Coordinates of N, CA and C in Angstrom, one line a residue:
X358 N 45.7 120.1 46.5 CA 44.3 119.5 46.6 C 44.6 118.2 46.6
X359 N 44.3 117.7 47.7 CA 44.3 116.2 48.2 C 43.5 115.2 47.6
X360 N 43.4 114.0 47.9 CA 42.4 113.1 47.6 C 40.9 113.5 47.9
X361 N 40.9 113.9 49.3 CA 39.4 114.1 49.6 C 38.7 115.3 48.9
X362 N 39.7 116.0 48.5 CA 39.0 117.5 47.9 C 38.9 116.9 46.4
X363 N 39.4 116.1 45.9 CA 39.4 115.5 44.4 C 38.0 114.7 44.4
X364 N 37.8 113.7 45.4 CA 36.6 113.2 45.8 C 35.3 114.0 45.7
X365 N 35.3 115.1 46.4 CA 34.3 116.1 46.6 C 34.2 116.6 45.3
X366 N 34.8 116.7 44.6 CA 35.0 117.9 43.2 C 34.2 116.5 42.1
X367 N 34.8 115.3 42.3 CA 34.1 114.2 41.3 C 32.6 114.0 41.7
X368 N 32.2 114.2 42.7 CA 30.9 114.1 43.3 C 30.0 115.0 42.7
X369 N 30.6 116.2 43.3 CA 29.9 117.5 42.6 C 29.7 117.6 41.1
X370 N 30.6 117.0 40.1 CA 30.8 117.0 39.0 C 29.7 116.1 38.2
X371 N 29.6 115.0 39.3 CA 28.8 113.9 38.9 C 27.2 113.7 39.1
X372 N 26.8 114.8 40.0 CA 25.6 114.9 40.5 C 24.4 114.9 39.1
X373 N 24.9 116.0 38.3 CA 23.9 116.0 37.2 C 23.7 114.6 36.5
X374 N 24.8 113.9 36.3 CA 25.2 112.5 35.6 C 24.1 111.5 36.2
X375 N 24.0 111.6 37.4 CA 22.9 110.7 38.1 C 21.6 111.2 37.6
X376 N 21.3 112.6 37.9 CA 19.9 113.0 37.8 C 19.5 113.0 36.1
X377 N 20.4 113.0 35.4 CA 20.0 112.5 33.9 C 19.7 111.4 33.6
X378 N 20.7 110.5 34.1 CA 20.3 109.0 33.9 C 19.2 108.5 34.8
X379 N 18.5 109.2 35.8 CA 17.3 108.6 36.7 C 16.2 109.0 35.4
X380 N 16.4 110.4 35.0 CA 15.3 111.1 33.9 C 15.2 109.9 32.8
X381 N 16.2 109.6 32.0 CA 16.1 108.7 31.0 C 15.6 107.2 31.5
X382 N 15.9 106.9 32.5 CA 15.6 105.4 32.8 C 14.0 105.6 33.4
X383 N 13.3 106.5 33.7 CA 12.1 106.9 34.0 C 11.1 106.4 32.7
X384 N 11.8 106.4 31.7 CA 10.9 106.5 30.3 C 10.8 104.8 30.1
X385 N 9.6 104.3 29.5 CA 9.5 103.1 29.6 C 10.0 102.2 28.3
X386 N 10.3 103.0 27.6 CA 10.8 102.3 26.1 C 11.8 101.4 26.7
X387 N 12.1 100.4 25.7 CA 12.8 99.2 25.8 C 14.5 99.8 25.6
X388 N 15.2 99.3 26.3 CA 16.7 99.5 25.9 C 17.5 98.2 26.2
X389 N 18.4 98.2 25.7 CA 19.5 96.8 26.0 C 20.5 97.3 26.9
X390 N 21.1 96.3 27.8 CA 22.1 96.7 28.6 C 23.4 97.0 27.7
X391 N 23.6 96.8 26.7 CA 24.5 97.3 26.0 C 24.5 98.9 25.8
X392 N 23.2 99.2 25.6 CA 23.0 100.6 25.0 C 23.3 101.4 26.5
X393 N 22.6 100.7 27.5 CA 22.6 101.5 28.9 C 24.4 101.6 29.3
X394 N 25.1 100.6 29.2 CA 26.3 100.8 29.7 C 27.4 101.3 28.6
X395 N 26.9 101.3 27.4 CA 27.6 102.4 26.5 C 27.3 104.0 26.8
X396 N 26.2 104.0 27.2 CA 26.1 105.5 27.7 C 26.6 105.8 28.9
X397 N 26.5 104.8 29.9 CA 27.6 105.2 31.1 C 28.9 105.3 30.9
X398 N 29.5 104.5 29.8 CA 30.8 104.3 29.7 C 31.3 105.7 28.8
X399 N 30.4 106.2 28.1 CA 30.8 107.4 27.2 C 30.6 108.6 28.3
X400 N 29.7 108.7 29.1 CA 29.7 109.6 30.3 C 30.9 109.7 31.0
X401 N 31.5 108.4 31.3 CA 32.7 108.4 32.3 C 33.9 108.9 31.4
X402 N 33.9 108.3 30.0 CA 35.1 109.0 29.2 C 35.1 110.3 29.1
X403 N 33.9 110.8 29.1 CA 34.2 112.2 29.0 C 34.2 113.0 30.2
X404 N 34.0 112.3 31.3 CA 34.5 113.1 32.6 C 35.9 112.7 32.9
X405 N 36.7 111.8 32.2 CA 38.1 111.8 32.1 C 38.8 112.6 31.2
X406 N 38.6 112.6 30.0 CA 39.0 113.5 29.1 C 38.8 114.8 29.5
X407 N 37.4 115.4 29.6 CA 37.5 116.9 29.7 C 38.2 117.6 30.7
X408 N 38.5 117.1 31.9 CA 39.3 117.8 33.1 C 40.7 117.9 32.5
X409 N 41.1 116.9 31.8 CA 42.4 116.8 31.3 C 42.6 118.0 30.1
X410 N 41.5 118.2 29.4 CA 41.7 118.9 28.3 C 41.9 120.5 29.1
X411 N 40.9 120.8 30.0 CA 40.8 122.1 30.8 C 42.0 122.3 31.3
X412 N 42.8 121.3 32.1 CA 44.2 121.3 32.7 C 45.1 121.6 31.5
X413 N 45.1 121.1 30.4 CA 46.2 121.2 29.2 C 46.2 122.6 28.8
X414 N 44.9 123.0 28.6 CA 44.3 124.3 27.8 C 44.6 125.3 28.6
X415 N 44.2 125.5 29.7 CA 44.6 126.6 30.7 C 43.6 127.7 30.5
X416 N 44.0 128.9 30.9 CA 43.2 130.1 30.7 C 42.5 130.3 29.4
X417 N 43.1 130.1 28.2 CA 42.3 130.4 27.0 C 41.1 129.9 26.9
X418 N 40.9 128.4 27.0 CA 39.8 127.6 26.7 C 38.6 128.0 28.0
X419 N 39.4 128.3 29.3 CA 38.4 128.7 30.3 C 37.7 130.2 30.0
X420 N 38.2 130.9 29.2 CA 37.6 132.1 29.0 C 36.5 131.9 27.9
X421 N 36.6 131.2 27.0 CA 35.7 131.0 25.8 C 34.8 130.1 26.5
X422 N 34.9 129.0 27.4 CA 34.0 128.3 27.9 C 33.0 129.0 28.7
X423 N 33.5 129.7 29.7 CA 32.8 130.2 30.8 C 32.0 131.2 30.5
X424 N 32.0 132.0 29.1 CA 31.2 132.9 28.8 C 29.9 132.1 28.1
X425 N 29.8 130.9 27.7 CA 29.0 130.1 26.9 C 28.2 129.1 27.7
X426 N 29.0 128.1 28.5 CA 28.8 126.9 28.8 C 27.3 126.7 29.5
X427 N 26.9 127.8 30.3 CA 25.7 127.7 31.0 C 24.6 127.9 30.0
X428 N 24.8 128.6 28.9 CA 23.8 128.7 27.8 C 23.6 127.5 27.2
X429 N 24.8 126.9 26.5 CA 24.4 125.8 25.9 C 23.8 124.6 26.8
X430 N 24.1 124.2 28.1 CA 23.7 123.4 29.0 C 22.3 123.6 29.1
X431 N 21.6 124.9 29.5 CA 20.5 125.2 29.5 C 19.5 125.1 28.4
X432 N 20.0 125.3 27.2 CA 19.3 125.3 26.0 C 19.1 123.7 25.7
X433 N 20.1 122.9 25.8 CA 19.9 121.5 25.4 C 19.2 120.7 26.1
X434 N 19.1 120.8 27.5 CA 18.6 120.2 28.5 C 17.1 120.3 28.7
X435 N 17.0 121.7 28.7 CA 15.7 122.4 28.4 C 14.7 121.7 27.3
X436 N 15.4 121.9 26.2 CA 14.8 121.2 24.9 C 14.4 119.8 25.4
X437 N 15.9 118.9 25.7 CA 15.2 117.5 25.7 C 14.1 117.1 27.0
X438 N 14.1 117.9 28.2 CA 13.2 117.8 29.1 C 11.8 118.1 28.6
X439 N 11.7 119.2 27.8 CA 10.3 119.9 27.3 C 9.9 118.7 26.4
X440 N 10.8 118.3 25.6 CA 10.2 117.1 24.6 C 9.7 115.6 25.5
X441 N 10.4 115.3 26.7 CA 10.1 114.3 27.4 C 8.6 114.8 28.2
X442 N 8.3 115.8 28.6 CA 7.4 116.2 29.1 C 6.1 116.2 28.2
X443 N 6.2 116.7 27.2 CA 5.1 116.8 25.9 C 4.9 115.5 25.5
X444 N 5.6 114.4 25.5 CA 5.5 113.1 24.8 C 4.8 112.3 26.3
X445 N 5.2 112.7 27.3 CA 4.4 112.1 28.7 C 3.3 112.3 28.5
X446 N 2.8 113.6 28.4 CA 1.4 113.9 28.5 C 0.6 113.2 27.0
X447 N 1.1 112.8 26.2 CA 0.6 112.0 25.2 C 0.5 110.6 25.2
X448 N 1.1 110.0 26.4 CA 1.5 108.6 26.4 C 0.0 108.2 26.6
X449 N 0.0 106.9 26.3 CA -1.2 106.1 26.6 C -0.8 104.7 26.9
X450 N -1.7 103.9 27.4 CA -1.4 102.7 28.2 C -0.6 101.7 26.9
X451 N -0.8 102.0 26.0 CA 0.1 101.2 25.0 C 1.4 101.8 24.6
X452 N 1.4 102.8 24.9 CA 2.7 103.6 24.4 C 2.9 104.6 25.6
X453 N 3.5 104.0 26.4 CA 3.5 104.8 27.8 C 4.5 105.8 28.0
X454 N 5.3 105.8 27.3 CA 6.6 107.0 27.2 C 7.5 106.8 25.9
X455 N 8.2 108.2 25.6 CA 8.7 108.3 24.6 C 10.1 106.9 25.0
X456 N 10.5 106.4 23.5 CA 11.5 105.5 23.8 C 13.0 105.8 24.5
X457 N 13.3 105.3 25.4 CA 14.7 105.7 26.1 C 15.9 105.4 25.5
X458 N 15.7 104.5 24.5 CA 16.8 104.3 23.4 C 16.9 105.4 22.5
X459 N 16.0 106.2 22.3 CA 16.4 107.6 21.7 C 17.6 108.2 22.3
X460 N 17.4 108.1 23.7 CA 18.7 108.9 24.3 C 19.9 108.0 24.6
X461 N 19.9 106.9 24.4 CA 20.9 105.9 24.8 C 21.4 105.7 23.4
X462 N 21.0 106.1 22.3 CA 22.0 105.8 20.8 C 23.3 106.3 21.2
X463 N 24.0 106.1 20.2 CA 25.5 106.6 20.5 C 25.7 108.0 20.0
X464 N 24.8 108.6 19.3 CA 24.9 110.2 19.0 C 24.4 110.7 20.4
X465 N 23.2 110.3 20.9 CA 22.7 110.9 22.1 C 23.3 110.8 23.4
X466 N 24.3 109.5 23.4 CA 25.3 109.3 24.6 C 26.4 110.2 24.4
X467 N 26.9 110.8 23.1 CA 28.0 111.5 23.0 C 27.3 113.1 23.2
X468 N 26.1 113.5 22.8 CA 25.7 114.4 23.3 C 25.5 114.9 24.9
X469 N 24.8 113.9 25.3 CA 24.9 114.0 27.0 C 26.4 114.1 27.3
X470 N 27.3 113.2 27.0 CA 28.5 113.2 27.3 C 29.1 114.8 27.6
X471 N 28.9 115.2 26.1 CA 29.4 116.8 26.1 C 28.7 117.6 27.1
X472 N 27.5 117.7 27.0 CA 26.8 118.7 28.1 C 27.0 118.2 29.4
X473 N 27.1 117.4 29.8 CA 27.5 117.0 31.3 C 28.8 117.4 31.7
X474 N 29.5 117.2 31.0 CA 30.8 117.5 31.1 C 31.6 118.7 31.1
X475 N 31.0 119.8 30.7 CA 31.5 120.8 30.2 C 32.0 121.6 31.6
X476 N 31.2 121.5 32.6 CA 31.5 122.0 33.9 C 33.2 121.1 34.2
X477 N 33.4 120.1 33.8 CA 34.6 119.4 34.2 C 36.0 120.0 33.3
X478 N 35.6 120.7 32.0 CA 36.8 121.5 31.6 C 37.3 122.7 32.8
X479 N 36.3 123.4 33.2 CA 36.6 124.3 33.9 C 37.2 123.9 35.3
X480 N 36.7 122.8 35.7 CA 37.2 122.1 37.0 C 38.8 121.7 36.6
X481 N 39.1 121.3 35.5 CA 40.5 121.0 34.8 C 41.3 122.1 34.9
X482 N 40.8 123.2 34.5 CA 41.5 124.8 34.4 C 41.7 125.0 36.0
X483 N 40.8 124.8 36.9 CA 41.1 125.1 38.3 C 41.9 124.2 39.0
X484 N 42.0 122.9 38.7 CA 43.2 122.2 39.1 C 44.9 122.4 38.4
X485 N 44.7 123.0 37.2 CA 46.1 123.6 36.9 C 46.3 124.9 37.6
X486 N 45.3 125.4 38.2 CA 45.7 126.7 39.1 C 46.3 126.4 40.4
X487 N 46.1 125.2 41.0 CA 46.5 124.9 42.1 C 47.5 123.4 42.1
X488 N 48.1 123.3 43.2 CA 48.7 121.8 43.3 C 48.1 120.6 43.8
X489 N 48.0 119.6 42.9 CA 47.2 118.3 43.2 C 48.3 117.4 44.0
X490 N 47.9 117.1 45.2 CA 48.8 116.1 45.8 C 48.0 114.7 46.3
X491 N 47.5 114.3 45.2 CA 47.1 112.9 45.7 C 48.2 112.0 45.9
X492 N 49.5 112.1 45.0 CA 50.5 111.2 45.1 C 51.6 112.4 45.2
X493 N 52.2 113.0 46.3 CA 52.8 114.1 46.3 C 54.5 114.0 45.7
X494 N 54.8 112.6 45.6 CA 56.1 112.2 45.0 C 56.1 112.2 43.4
X495 N 54.8 112.2 43.0 CA 54.9 112.2 41.5 C 54.7 113.6 40.8
X496 N 54.6 113.8 39.5 CA 54.3 115.1 38.8 C 53.0 115.2 38.8
X497 N 52.7 116.8 38.5 CA 51.5 117.0 38.5 C 50.7 116.5 37.3
X498 N 51.1 116.1 36.2 CA 50.8 115.7 34.9 C 50.2 114.1 35.5
X499 N 50.9 113.5 36.0 CA 50.5 112.2 36.8 C 49.2 112.2 37.6
X500 N 49.4 113.1 38.7 CA 48.4 113.5 39.5 C 47.1 113.8 38.9
X501 N 47.3 114.6 37.9 CA 46.0 115.1 37.0 C 45.4 114.1 36.3
X502 N 46.3 113.1 35.9 CA 45.7 111.8 35.1 C 44.9 110.9 36.2
X503 N 45.4 110.7 37.3 CA 44.9 110.0 38.6 C 43.5 111.0 39.0
X504 N 43.5 112.2 38.9 CA 42.3 112.8 39.6 C 41.4 113.0 38.3
X505 N 41.5 112.9 37.2 CA 40.5 112.4 35.9 C 39.8 111.2 36.0
X506 N 40.8 110.1 36.2 CA 40.2 108.9 36.2 C 39.3 108.8 37.5
X507 N 39.6 109.5 38.7 CA 38.9 109.5 39.9 C 37.5 109.9 39.5
X508 N 37.6 111.0 38.8 CA 36.3 111.9 38.4 C 35.7 111.1 37.3
X509 N 36.0 110.3 36.3 CA 35.3 109.7 35.5 C 34.7 108.3 36.2
X510 N 35.5 107.7 37.1 CA 35.0 106.6 37.9 C 33.7 106.9 38.7
X511 N 33.7 108.2 39.4 CA 32.8 108.5 40.3 C 31.6 108.9 39.1
X512 N 31.5 109.6 38.0 CA 30.8 109.4 37.1 C 30.1 108.4 36.9
X513 N 31.0 107.4 36.6 CA 30.4 106.1 36.0 C 29.7 105.4 37.3
X514 N 30.1 105.7 38.3 CA 29.4 105.0 39.6 C 27.8 105.6 39.6
X515 N 27.6 107.0 39.7 CA 26.6 107.8 40.1 C 25.7 107.7 38.8
X516 N 26.1 107.5 37.6 CA 25.3 107.3 36.5 C 24.4 106.0 36.6
X517 N 25.3 104.9 37.0 CA 24.8 103.6 36.9 C 24.0 103.4 38.5
X518 N 23.9 104.6 39.5 CA 23.1 104.2 40.5 C 21.8 105.1 40.0
X519 N 22.1 106.2 39.1 CA 20.8 107.0 38.4 C 19.9 106.0 37.9
X520 N 20.6 105.3 36.5 CA 19.6 104.3 36.0 C 19.0 103.2 37.0
X521 N 19.5 102.8 38.0 CA 18.9 101.9 39.0 C 17.7 102.5 39.5
X522 N 18.2 103.6 40.2 CA 16.8 104.5 40.8 C 15.9 104.5 39.9
X523 N 16.0 105.2 38.9 CA 15.1 105.4 37.9 C 14.1 104.2 37.5
X524 N 15.0 103.1 37.2 CA 14.0 101.8 37.0 C 13.2 101.5 38.0
X525 N 13.5 101.6 39.5 CA 12.5 101.3 40.4 C 11.5 102.4 40.7
X526 N 11.9 103.8 40.6 CA 10.9 104.6 40.7 C 9.9 104.8 39.6
X527 N 10.6 104.5 38.3 CA 9.6 104.5 37.4 C 8.1 103.2 37.5
X528 N 8.6 102.2 38.2 CA 7.7 101.4 38.3 C 6.4 102.1 39.4
X529 N 6.9 102.9 40.4 CA 6.0 103.3 41.2 C 5.3 104.6 40.9
X530 N 6.0 105.3 40.0 CA 5.3 106.5 39.5 C 4.4 106.3 38.4
X531 N 4.7 105.2 37.5 CA 3.5 104.8 36.7 C 3.7 105.3 35.1
X532 N 2.5 105.5 34.3 CA 2.9 105.7 33.0 C 3.1 107.3 32.9
X533 N 3.2 108.1 33.7 CA 3.5 109.5 33.4 C 5.0 109.9 34.1
X534 N 5.4 108.5 34.2 CA 7.0 109.0 34.6 C 7.8 109.8 33.9
X535 N 7.8 109.9 32.7 CA 8.6 110.4 31.6 C 8.3 112.0 32.0
X536 N 7.3 112.6 32.4 CA 6.8 114.0 32.9 C 7.8 114.2 33.8
X537 N 7.9 113.4 35.1 CA 8.9 113.6 36.0 C 10.2 114.0 35.6
X538 N 10.7 113.1 34.8 CA 12.1 113.0 34.3 C 12.3 114.2 33.3
X539 N 11.4 114.7 32.9 CA 11.6 115.7 32.0 C 11.8 117.2 32.8
X540 N 10.7 117.3 33.9 CA 10.9 118.4 34.9 C 12.1 118.4 35.4
X541 N 13.0 117.1 35.9 CA 14.2 116.9 36.5 C 15.1 117.5 35.6
X542 N 15.4 117.3 34.2 CA 16.0 117.9 33.2 C 16.1 119.4 33.3
X543 N 14.8 120.1 33.2 CA 14.5 121.3 33.3 C 15.1 122.1 34.6
X544 N 14.8 121.1 35.7 CA 15.3 121.9 36.9 C 16.9 121.7 36.9
X545 N 17.7 121.0 36.1 CA 19.1 120.9 36.1 C 19.3 122.0 35.2
X546 N 18.6 122.3 34.1 CA 19.1 123.2 33.3 C 19.1 124.8 34.0
X547 N 17.8 125.0 34.7 CA 17.7 126.1 35.5 C 18.6 126.5 36.2
X548 N 18.8 125.4 37.1 CA 19.8 125.4 38.2 C 21.5 126.0 37.6
X549 N 21.8 125.3 36.5 CA 23.1 125.6 35.8 C 23.0 126.9 35.5
X550 N 22.1 127.3 34.7 CA 21.9 128.8 34.5 C 21.8 129.9 35.6
X551 N 21.2 129.8 36.5 CA 21.2 130.8 37.7 C 22.6 130.6 38.5
X552 N 23.1 129.5 38.4 CA 24.4 129.5 39.2 C 25.3 130.1 38.6
X553 N 25.6 130.3 37.2 CA 26.6 130.9 36.5 C 26.1 132.4 36.5
X554 N 24.8 132.8 36.1 CA 24.6 134.2 36.4 C 25.0 134.9 37.8
X555 N 24.8 134.2 38.7 CA 25.0 134.7 40.0 C 26.5 134.9 40.4
X556 N 27.3 134.1 39.6 CA 28.8 134.1 39.9 C 29.4 135.4 39.2

């Protein structure tokens, strides 16, 4: 598995981080740059660490996670998305949306970091089953570390783009933008469940 394959894997693993960041940023509640970049950093760190865990743990953790990961993602994202939709319908001109900083708290960041990086554990296991050739003259451990750093960097980039996109989209969608954000989260949840059930 060379650099192009790792880049494609990183993008695939990070598409959901883009969509969730977009959903969160559609909420009108105020949040600071510190909260936003703390969230983005946590997401990136999870996407660095989780593939390494999958690579190191191998088949044992793969069997455990593969049976339950889709249900965990489906349940948590559906719950959060549902709350965003309900609160969006309750919105009024003075309180246009549930506060974004609820999702950007430290605990919220870690929750999303875990949810969105579960697939990265399985990707790490898959990397252990093949040879990574980013730097052919170096060890597999070094190559896996570089691959994880690439995955984390792409997650950081796409999450940042998601926030930026949601910020501008929210201005155009208006006061019900959190409903759209909630729908996005539920679509991701359903997609994850269907993909795993069809495998």
